[in-house]
Structure formats: structure tokens, C-alpha cells
C-alpha positions as a printed NumPy array, in Angstrom:
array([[-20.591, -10.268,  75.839],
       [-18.54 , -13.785,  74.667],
       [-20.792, -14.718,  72.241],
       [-21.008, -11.26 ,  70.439],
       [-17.443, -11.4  ,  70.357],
       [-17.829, -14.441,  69.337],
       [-19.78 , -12.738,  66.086],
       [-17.381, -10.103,  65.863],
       [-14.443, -12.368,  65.329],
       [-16.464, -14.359,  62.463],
       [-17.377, -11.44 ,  61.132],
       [-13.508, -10.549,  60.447],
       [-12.266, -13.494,  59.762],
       [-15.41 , -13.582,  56.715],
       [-14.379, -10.563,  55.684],
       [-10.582, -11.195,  55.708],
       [-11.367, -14.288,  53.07 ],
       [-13.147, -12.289,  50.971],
       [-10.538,  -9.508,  50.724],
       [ -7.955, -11.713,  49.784],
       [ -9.747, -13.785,  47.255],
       [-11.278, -10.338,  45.852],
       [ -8.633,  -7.67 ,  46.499],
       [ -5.106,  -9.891,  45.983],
       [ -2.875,  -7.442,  43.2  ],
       [ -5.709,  -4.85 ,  43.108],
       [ -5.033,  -1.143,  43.589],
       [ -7.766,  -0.889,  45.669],
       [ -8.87 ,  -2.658,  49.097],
       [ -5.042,  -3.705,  50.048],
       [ -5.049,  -7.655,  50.756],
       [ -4.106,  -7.562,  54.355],
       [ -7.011,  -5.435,  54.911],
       [ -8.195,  -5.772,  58.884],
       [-12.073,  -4.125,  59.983],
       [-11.923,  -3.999,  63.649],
       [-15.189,  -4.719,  65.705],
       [-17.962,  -2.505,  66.291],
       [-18.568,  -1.486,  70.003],
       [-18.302,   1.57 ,  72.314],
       [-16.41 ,   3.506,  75.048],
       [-15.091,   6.576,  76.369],
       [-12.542,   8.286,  79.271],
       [-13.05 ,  11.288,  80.937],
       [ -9.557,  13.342,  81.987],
       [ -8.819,  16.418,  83.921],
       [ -8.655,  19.687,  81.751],
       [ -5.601,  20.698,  80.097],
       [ -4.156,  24.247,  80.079],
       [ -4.094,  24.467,  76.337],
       [ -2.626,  27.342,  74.503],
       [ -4.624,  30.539,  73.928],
       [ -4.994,  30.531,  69.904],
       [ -6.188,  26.382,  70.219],
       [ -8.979,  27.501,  72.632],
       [-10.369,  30.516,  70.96 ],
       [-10.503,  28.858,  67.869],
       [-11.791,  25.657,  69.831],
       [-13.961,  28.699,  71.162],
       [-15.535,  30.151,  67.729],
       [-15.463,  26.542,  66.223],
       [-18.315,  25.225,  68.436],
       [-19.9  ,  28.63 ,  68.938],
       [-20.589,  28.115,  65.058],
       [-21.777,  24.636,  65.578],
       [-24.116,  25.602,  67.853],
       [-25.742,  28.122,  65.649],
       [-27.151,  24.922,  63.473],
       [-28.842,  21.996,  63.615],
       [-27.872,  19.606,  65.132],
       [-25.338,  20.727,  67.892],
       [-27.811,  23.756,  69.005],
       [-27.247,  22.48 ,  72.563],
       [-23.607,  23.562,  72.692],
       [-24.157,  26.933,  73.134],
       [-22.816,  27.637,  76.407],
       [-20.517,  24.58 ,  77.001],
       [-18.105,  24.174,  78.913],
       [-15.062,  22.861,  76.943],
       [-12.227,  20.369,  77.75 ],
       [ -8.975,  20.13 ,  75.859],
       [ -6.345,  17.435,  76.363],
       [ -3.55 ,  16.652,  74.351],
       [ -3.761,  13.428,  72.362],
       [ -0.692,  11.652,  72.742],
       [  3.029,  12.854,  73.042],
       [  4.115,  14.597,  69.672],
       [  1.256,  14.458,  67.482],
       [  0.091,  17.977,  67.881],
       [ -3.647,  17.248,  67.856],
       [ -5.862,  17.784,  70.794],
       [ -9.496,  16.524,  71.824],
       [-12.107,  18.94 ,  72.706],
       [-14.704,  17.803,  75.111],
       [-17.704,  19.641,  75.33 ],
       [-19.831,  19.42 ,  78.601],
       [-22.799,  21.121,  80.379],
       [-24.286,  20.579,  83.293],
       [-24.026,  21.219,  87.357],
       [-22.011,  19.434,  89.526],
       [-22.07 ,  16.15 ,  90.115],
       [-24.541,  16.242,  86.975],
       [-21.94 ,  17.222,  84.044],
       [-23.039,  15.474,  80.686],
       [-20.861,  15.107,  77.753],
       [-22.569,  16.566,  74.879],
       [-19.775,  16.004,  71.999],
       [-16.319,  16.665,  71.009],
       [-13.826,  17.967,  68.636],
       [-10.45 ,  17.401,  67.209],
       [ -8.342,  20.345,  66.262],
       [ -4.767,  19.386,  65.061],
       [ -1.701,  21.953,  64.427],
       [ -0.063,  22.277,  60.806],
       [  3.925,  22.217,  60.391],
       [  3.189,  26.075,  60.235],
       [  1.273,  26.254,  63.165],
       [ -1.846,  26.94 ,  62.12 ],
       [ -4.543,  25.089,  64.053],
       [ -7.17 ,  22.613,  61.775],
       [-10.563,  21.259,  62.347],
       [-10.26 ,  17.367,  62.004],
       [-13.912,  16.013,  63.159],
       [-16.239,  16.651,  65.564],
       [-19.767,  14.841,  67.135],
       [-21.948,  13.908,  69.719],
       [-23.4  ,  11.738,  71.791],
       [-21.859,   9.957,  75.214],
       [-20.42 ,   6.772,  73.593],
       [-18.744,   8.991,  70.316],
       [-15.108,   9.019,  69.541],
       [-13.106,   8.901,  73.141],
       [-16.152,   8.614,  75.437],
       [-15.077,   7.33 ,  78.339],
       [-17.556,   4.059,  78.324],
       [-15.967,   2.836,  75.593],
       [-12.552,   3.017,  77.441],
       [-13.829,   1.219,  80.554],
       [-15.422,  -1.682,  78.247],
       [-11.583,  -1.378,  76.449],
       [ -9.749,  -2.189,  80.037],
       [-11.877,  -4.711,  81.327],
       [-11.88 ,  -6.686,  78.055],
       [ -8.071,  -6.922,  78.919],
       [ -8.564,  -7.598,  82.597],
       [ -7.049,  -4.345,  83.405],
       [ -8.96 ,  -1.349,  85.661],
       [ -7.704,   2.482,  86.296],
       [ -7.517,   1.864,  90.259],
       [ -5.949,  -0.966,  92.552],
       [ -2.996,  -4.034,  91.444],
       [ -4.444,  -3.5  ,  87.531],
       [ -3.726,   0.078,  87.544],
       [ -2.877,   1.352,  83.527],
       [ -1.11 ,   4.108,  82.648],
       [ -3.699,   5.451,  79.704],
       [ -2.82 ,   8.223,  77.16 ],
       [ -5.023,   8.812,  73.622],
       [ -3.09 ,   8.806,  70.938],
       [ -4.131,  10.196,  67.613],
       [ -2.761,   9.873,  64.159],
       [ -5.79 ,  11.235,  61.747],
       [ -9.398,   9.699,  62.179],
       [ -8.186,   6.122,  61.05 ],
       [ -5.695,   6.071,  63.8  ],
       [ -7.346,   6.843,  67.133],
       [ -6.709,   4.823,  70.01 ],
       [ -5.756,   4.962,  73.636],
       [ -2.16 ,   3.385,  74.214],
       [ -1.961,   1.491,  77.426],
       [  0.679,   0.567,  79.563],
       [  0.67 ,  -2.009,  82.103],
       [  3.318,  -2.86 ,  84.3  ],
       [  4.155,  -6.664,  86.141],
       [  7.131,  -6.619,  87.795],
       [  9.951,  -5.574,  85.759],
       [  8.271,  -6.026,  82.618],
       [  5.928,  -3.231,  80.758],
       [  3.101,  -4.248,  78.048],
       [  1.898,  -2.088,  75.704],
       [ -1.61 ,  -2.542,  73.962],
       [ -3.814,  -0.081,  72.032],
       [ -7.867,  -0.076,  72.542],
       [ -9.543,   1.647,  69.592],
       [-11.433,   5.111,  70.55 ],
       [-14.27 ,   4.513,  68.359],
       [-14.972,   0.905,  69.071],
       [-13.272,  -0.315,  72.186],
       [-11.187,  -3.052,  70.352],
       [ -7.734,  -4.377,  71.15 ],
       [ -5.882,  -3.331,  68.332],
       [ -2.854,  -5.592,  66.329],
       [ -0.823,  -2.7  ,  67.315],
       [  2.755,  -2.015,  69.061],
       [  4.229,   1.121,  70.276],
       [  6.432,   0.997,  66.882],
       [  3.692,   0.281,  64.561],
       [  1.64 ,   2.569,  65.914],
       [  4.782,   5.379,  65.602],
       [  5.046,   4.251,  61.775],
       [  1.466,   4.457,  61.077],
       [  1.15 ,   8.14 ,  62.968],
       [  3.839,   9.434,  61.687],
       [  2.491,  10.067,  58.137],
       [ -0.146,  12.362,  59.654],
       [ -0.584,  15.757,  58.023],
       [ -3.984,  17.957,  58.973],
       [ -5.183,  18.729,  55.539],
       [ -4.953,  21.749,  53.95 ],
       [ -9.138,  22.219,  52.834],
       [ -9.899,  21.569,  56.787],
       [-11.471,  24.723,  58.612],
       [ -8.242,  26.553,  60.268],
       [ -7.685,  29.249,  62.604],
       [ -5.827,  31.566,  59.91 ],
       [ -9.176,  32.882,  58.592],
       [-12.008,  33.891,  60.164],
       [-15.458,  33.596,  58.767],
       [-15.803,  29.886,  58.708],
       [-19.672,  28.967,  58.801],
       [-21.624,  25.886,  58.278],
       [-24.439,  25.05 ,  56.374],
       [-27.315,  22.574,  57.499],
       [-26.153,  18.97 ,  57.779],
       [-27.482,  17.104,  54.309],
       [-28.22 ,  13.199,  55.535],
       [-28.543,  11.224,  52.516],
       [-29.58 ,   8.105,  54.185],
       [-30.353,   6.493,  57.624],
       [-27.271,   5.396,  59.174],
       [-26.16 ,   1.7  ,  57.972],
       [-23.34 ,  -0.717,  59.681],
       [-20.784,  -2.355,  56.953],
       [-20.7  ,  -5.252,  58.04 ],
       [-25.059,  -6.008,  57.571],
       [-23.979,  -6.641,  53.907],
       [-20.11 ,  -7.546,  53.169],
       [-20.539,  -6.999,  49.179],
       [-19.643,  -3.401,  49.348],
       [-15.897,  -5.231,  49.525],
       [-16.339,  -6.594,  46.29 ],
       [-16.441,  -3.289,  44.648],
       [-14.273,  -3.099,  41.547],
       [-13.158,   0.453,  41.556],
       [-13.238,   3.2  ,  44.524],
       [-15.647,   6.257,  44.391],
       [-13.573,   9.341,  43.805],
       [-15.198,  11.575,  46.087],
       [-14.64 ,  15.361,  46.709],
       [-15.718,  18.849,  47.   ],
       [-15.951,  19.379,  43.538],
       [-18.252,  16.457,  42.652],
       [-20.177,  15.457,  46.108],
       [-23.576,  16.563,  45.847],
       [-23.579,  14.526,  42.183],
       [-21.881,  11.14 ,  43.857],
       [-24.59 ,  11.479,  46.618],
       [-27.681,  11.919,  44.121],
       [-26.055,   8.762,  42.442],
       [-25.949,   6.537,  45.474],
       [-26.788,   7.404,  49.174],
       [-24.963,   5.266,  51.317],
       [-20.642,   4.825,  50.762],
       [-17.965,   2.789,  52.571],
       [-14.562,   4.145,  53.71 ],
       [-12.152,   1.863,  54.171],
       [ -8.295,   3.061,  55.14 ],
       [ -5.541,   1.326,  52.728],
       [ -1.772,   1.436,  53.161],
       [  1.509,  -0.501,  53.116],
       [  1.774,   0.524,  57.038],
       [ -1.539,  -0.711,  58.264],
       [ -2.4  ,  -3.141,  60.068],
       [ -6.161,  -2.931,  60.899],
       [ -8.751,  -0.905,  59.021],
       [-12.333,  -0.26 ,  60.338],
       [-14.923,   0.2  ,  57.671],
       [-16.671,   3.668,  58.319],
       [-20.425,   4.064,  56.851],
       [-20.824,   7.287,  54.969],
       [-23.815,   9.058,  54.528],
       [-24.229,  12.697,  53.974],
       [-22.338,  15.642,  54.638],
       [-21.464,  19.244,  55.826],
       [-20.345,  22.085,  53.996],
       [-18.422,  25.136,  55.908],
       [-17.9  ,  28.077,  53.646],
       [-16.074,  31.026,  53.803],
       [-16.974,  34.736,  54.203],
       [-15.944,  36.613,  52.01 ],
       [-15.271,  33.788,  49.706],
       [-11.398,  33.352,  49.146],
       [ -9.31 ,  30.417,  47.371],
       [-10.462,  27.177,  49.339],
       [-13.761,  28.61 ,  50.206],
       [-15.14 ,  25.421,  51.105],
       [-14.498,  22.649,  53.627],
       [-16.459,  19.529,  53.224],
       [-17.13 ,  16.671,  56.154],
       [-18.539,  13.686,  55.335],
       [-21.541,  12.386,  58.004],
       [-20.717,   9.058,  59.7  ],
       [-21.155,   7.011,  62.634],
       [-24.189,   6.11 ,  64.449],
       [-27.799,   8.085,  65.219],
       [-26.429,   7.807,  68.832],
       [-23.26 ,   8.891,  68.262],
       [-22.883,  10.713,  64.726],
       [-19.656,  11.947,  63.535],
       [-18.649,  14.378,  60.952],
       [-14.795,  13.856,  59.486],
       [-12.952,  16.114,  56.899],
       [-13.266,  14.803,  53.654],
       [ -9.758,  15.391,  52.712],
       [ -8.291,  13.76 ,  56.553],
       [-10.193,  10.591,  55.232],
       [ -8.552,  10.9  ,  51.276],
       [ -5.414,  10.722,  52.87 ],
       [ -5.189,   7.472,  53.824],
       [ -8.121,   5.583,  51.929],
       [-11.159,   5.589,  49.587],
       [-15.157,   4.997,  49.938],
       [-16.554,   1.91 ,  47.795],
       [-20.654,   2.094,  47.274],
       [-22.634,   0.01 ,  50.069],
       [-25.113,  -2.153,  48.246],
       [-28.693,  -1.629,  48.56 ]])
């Protein structure tokens, strides 16, 4: 475990030079640019008595799912929904089948709420060790010494601000004193976060309009389109020398993807303080029956073949851009 965080670290600090010799006064990659580490984790929680228009569309969401390939095995799951942190109006989905004593965690969702209370479809996957899985939360606390029982105890709450901005915030008391520290969902990280950096970043979090919502029925998706085997940033770093950022959306994605196969995201703003490259490589299309204005809602295909993950294009627009990832 030392030494590969011992390659993790060189890895960032490699690709923090290059940013700053490559990126200083572009408009793209921003120089203080951050990638977190790769690893994994998760947290299982006790169910949450969520309101009755989140579950029923939490309900017909993965009942669509299930009806293609390859999330055919959550037809008939049990789902979980907990809030994700205090005033951010998103929720995570667990989905779960099994008996007792036996339950396995087949994937997840995250649905957020709109300013006019409409409810949105942010992301969903699979896999144990995706997005939240409680694995990646236990490797989170030990790497800071911490446990969820006994003299360590940590208060632990997820905390989501879009899917750049997904952690668990944990607080730890000693004596008087109380330490904060966030732990990446998707990797397991320590983040360079505080509880008021973490409130500026979040804060700018708006559900996107194109997402699949609640306010019209009819939503269905079409078979998965994987472009290329899934890839890891950080196996070749020239993907960050990239001159100018693909413009990627519904309009133009099945002509970017015949172009080039495997993209970058990378999250840019004045308020960041880490970024964690994201490979890139297909997509999902949900369309709309009877077609209407917004018909479509695209998700881009990332993560691992373990752990895949499917993101709304326009969540991801929002707060950064993909760059092409070298052959």
C-alpha cells in the first residue's frame, strides 16, 4: 500500500509540472490543476425515507435500465436512497438484491432536485467498488487512522456537488477540538479540501437542464455504444498537452467519437482545488417518447470494466472539458 502511494504521489507531482509549464495563461487546463489518485471504496447506510415523487422516479429510472444491456440484473432491486449531504438536494440511490445476510450491491444512481423541483438524473453504474461503495470508504478512514467504531469513531456524511465534487466529509473529534477532512467517493483520496472550500466549490451546482427528469415521462435508453476498452489517464500524461479542448455534445457526438475513441475530462475552475482526470469512452443516449424539445439526453461512458459509470454530458460541461487521450 506505501509504495503505490508512493507512485500515486509521483504521478501528481509529474503531472502538476507539466500543467504549469504547458497550461500557464491558457484558457484551457487551469495552472493549478490537481488529479487526485486512483483507488477504491464504498459505505453502506441505513435507508432513508425519501419523498414519494424521488422514489417513483428513482422507481421507473432503473426499471428502464434494467430493460437494456448492461444493468439487466436490476430488475427487481431493492433500492436505497440517502441524502447526500445537508443542502445540496441530491440523493444516492443504492441498488441491492439479495437475501439476508447475502445482500449484494449491484449499482447506484444519483438523482438531484432543480430550483423548481423537478427531480434530474445525474449518473448512474455498477459494480461493488463504483462511486460511494462502501470499500472505498473503509480504505478512505484507515488511510487517516480513523475507524467507524471505538476511540476513532467519525462522524461520516457524503456530500455531493455534481460528479466532480463527490466526497464523504468527515469529522473527527479530540477533545475539544473537531477536524474536518474530505475522502473522495470515487477514489478513496484525502482531498485538499475544508468545510469552506468545499461550500464554495458546491455551491455552483445546478442539475442540468438536458438530464432525464421526472416532469416527462417516456424517457428510454438506447444500447450503451463503447467506443474503446476502458483506459486510465495517467498510462500516458500527453493527453495534458493538448492545445485546444474537444467541444463535445449532443449535437456532434457520434462524429467526435468516429474521429477519436478514447477522451479525457478534466474539471477547470477558479474555485478548485483538485481535479481527477476521468477517461471517456462511449456513451448512452435516452430519448424521448413522443419526441418533444430536448428529446435527447446524452451520458458519456466512464470509469472502469469493474466499476463503469455513465455521467450526463451536460453535468460534466459545467464545470470542465475532455482533451483527446493519445493513442
Amino acid at each position: 500500500m506505501l509504495s503505490q502511494n508512493n507512485e500515486n504521489r509521483n504521478r501528481f507531482l509529474l503531472v502538476l509540472i507539466c500543467l504549469t509549464l504547458v497550461f500557464t495563461g491558457s484558457s484551457g487546463l487551469l495552472p493549478g490543476f490537481q488529479p487526485a489518485a486512483n483507488a477504491a471504496s464504498e459505505k453502506s447506510r441505513s435507508a432513508h425515507s425519501a419523498p414519494a415523487q424521488l422514489r417513483k422516479f428513482a422507481e421507473e429510472a432503473s426499471a428502464r435500465l434494467a430493460g437494456t444491456e448492461p444493468f439487466t440484473a436490476w430488475a427487481g432491486a431493492a433500492l436505497v436512497i440517502e441524502p447526500l449531504g445537508p443542502g445540496t438536494h441530491s440523493w444516492l440511490v443504492t441498488l441491492t438484491k439479495g437475501p439476508k445476510g447475502a445482500v449484494k450491491r449491484l449499482g447506484y444512481m444519483i438523482i438531484s432536485a432543480t430550483p423548481e423541483g423537478e427531480y434530474k438524473l445525474i449518473e448512474y453504474g455498477q459494480g461493488m467498488n463504483s462511486i460511494y461503495g462502501s470499500g472505498i470508504l473503509e480504505d478512505g478512514l484507515s488511510g487517516l487512522g480513523l475507524s467507524q467504531a471505538g476511540s476513532s469513531a467519525a462522524a461520516v456524511t457524503p456530500v455531493y456537488g455534481g460528479p466532480v465534487l463527490a466526497a464523504w466529509m468527515i469529522s473527527s473529534a479530540a477533545g475539544k477540538s473537531e477536524t474536518v477532512r474530505f475522502v473522495d467517493a470515487l477514489t478513496g483520496e484525502l482531498l485538499p479540501e475544508s468545510r469552506e472550500s468545499w461550500t464554495k466549490q458546491s455551491a455552483g451546482y445546478v442539475p442540468p437542464a438536458s438530464a432525464v427528469g421526472s416532469a416527462k415521462r417516456g424517457w428510454t435508453p438506447e444500447e450503451t455504444i463503447r467506443r474503446a476498452d476502458p483506459f486510465d489517464p495517467y498510462d500516458n500524461l500527453l493527453w495534458i498537452t493538448g492545445k485546444d479542448q474537444v467541444q463535445l455534445n449532443a449535437g456532434n457526438l457520434e462524429q467526435a467519437f468516429s474521429r477519436q475513441s478514447r477522451f479525457v475530462f478534466a474539471a477547470t475552475g477558479s474555485n478548485r482545488t483538485y481535479s481527477v482526470p476521468l477517461p471517456v469512452y462511449g456513451y448512452q443516449i435516452w430519448n424521448l417518447s413522443p419526441p418533444s424539445s430536448g428529446s435527447a439526453s446524452v451520458y458519456v461512458l466512464s470509469g472502469t470494466d469493474d466499476s463503469p459509470r455513465w455521467i450526463a454530458l451536460d453535468a460534466l460541461l459545467a464545470s470542465g472539458g475532455f482533451l483527446v487521450m493519445p493513442d
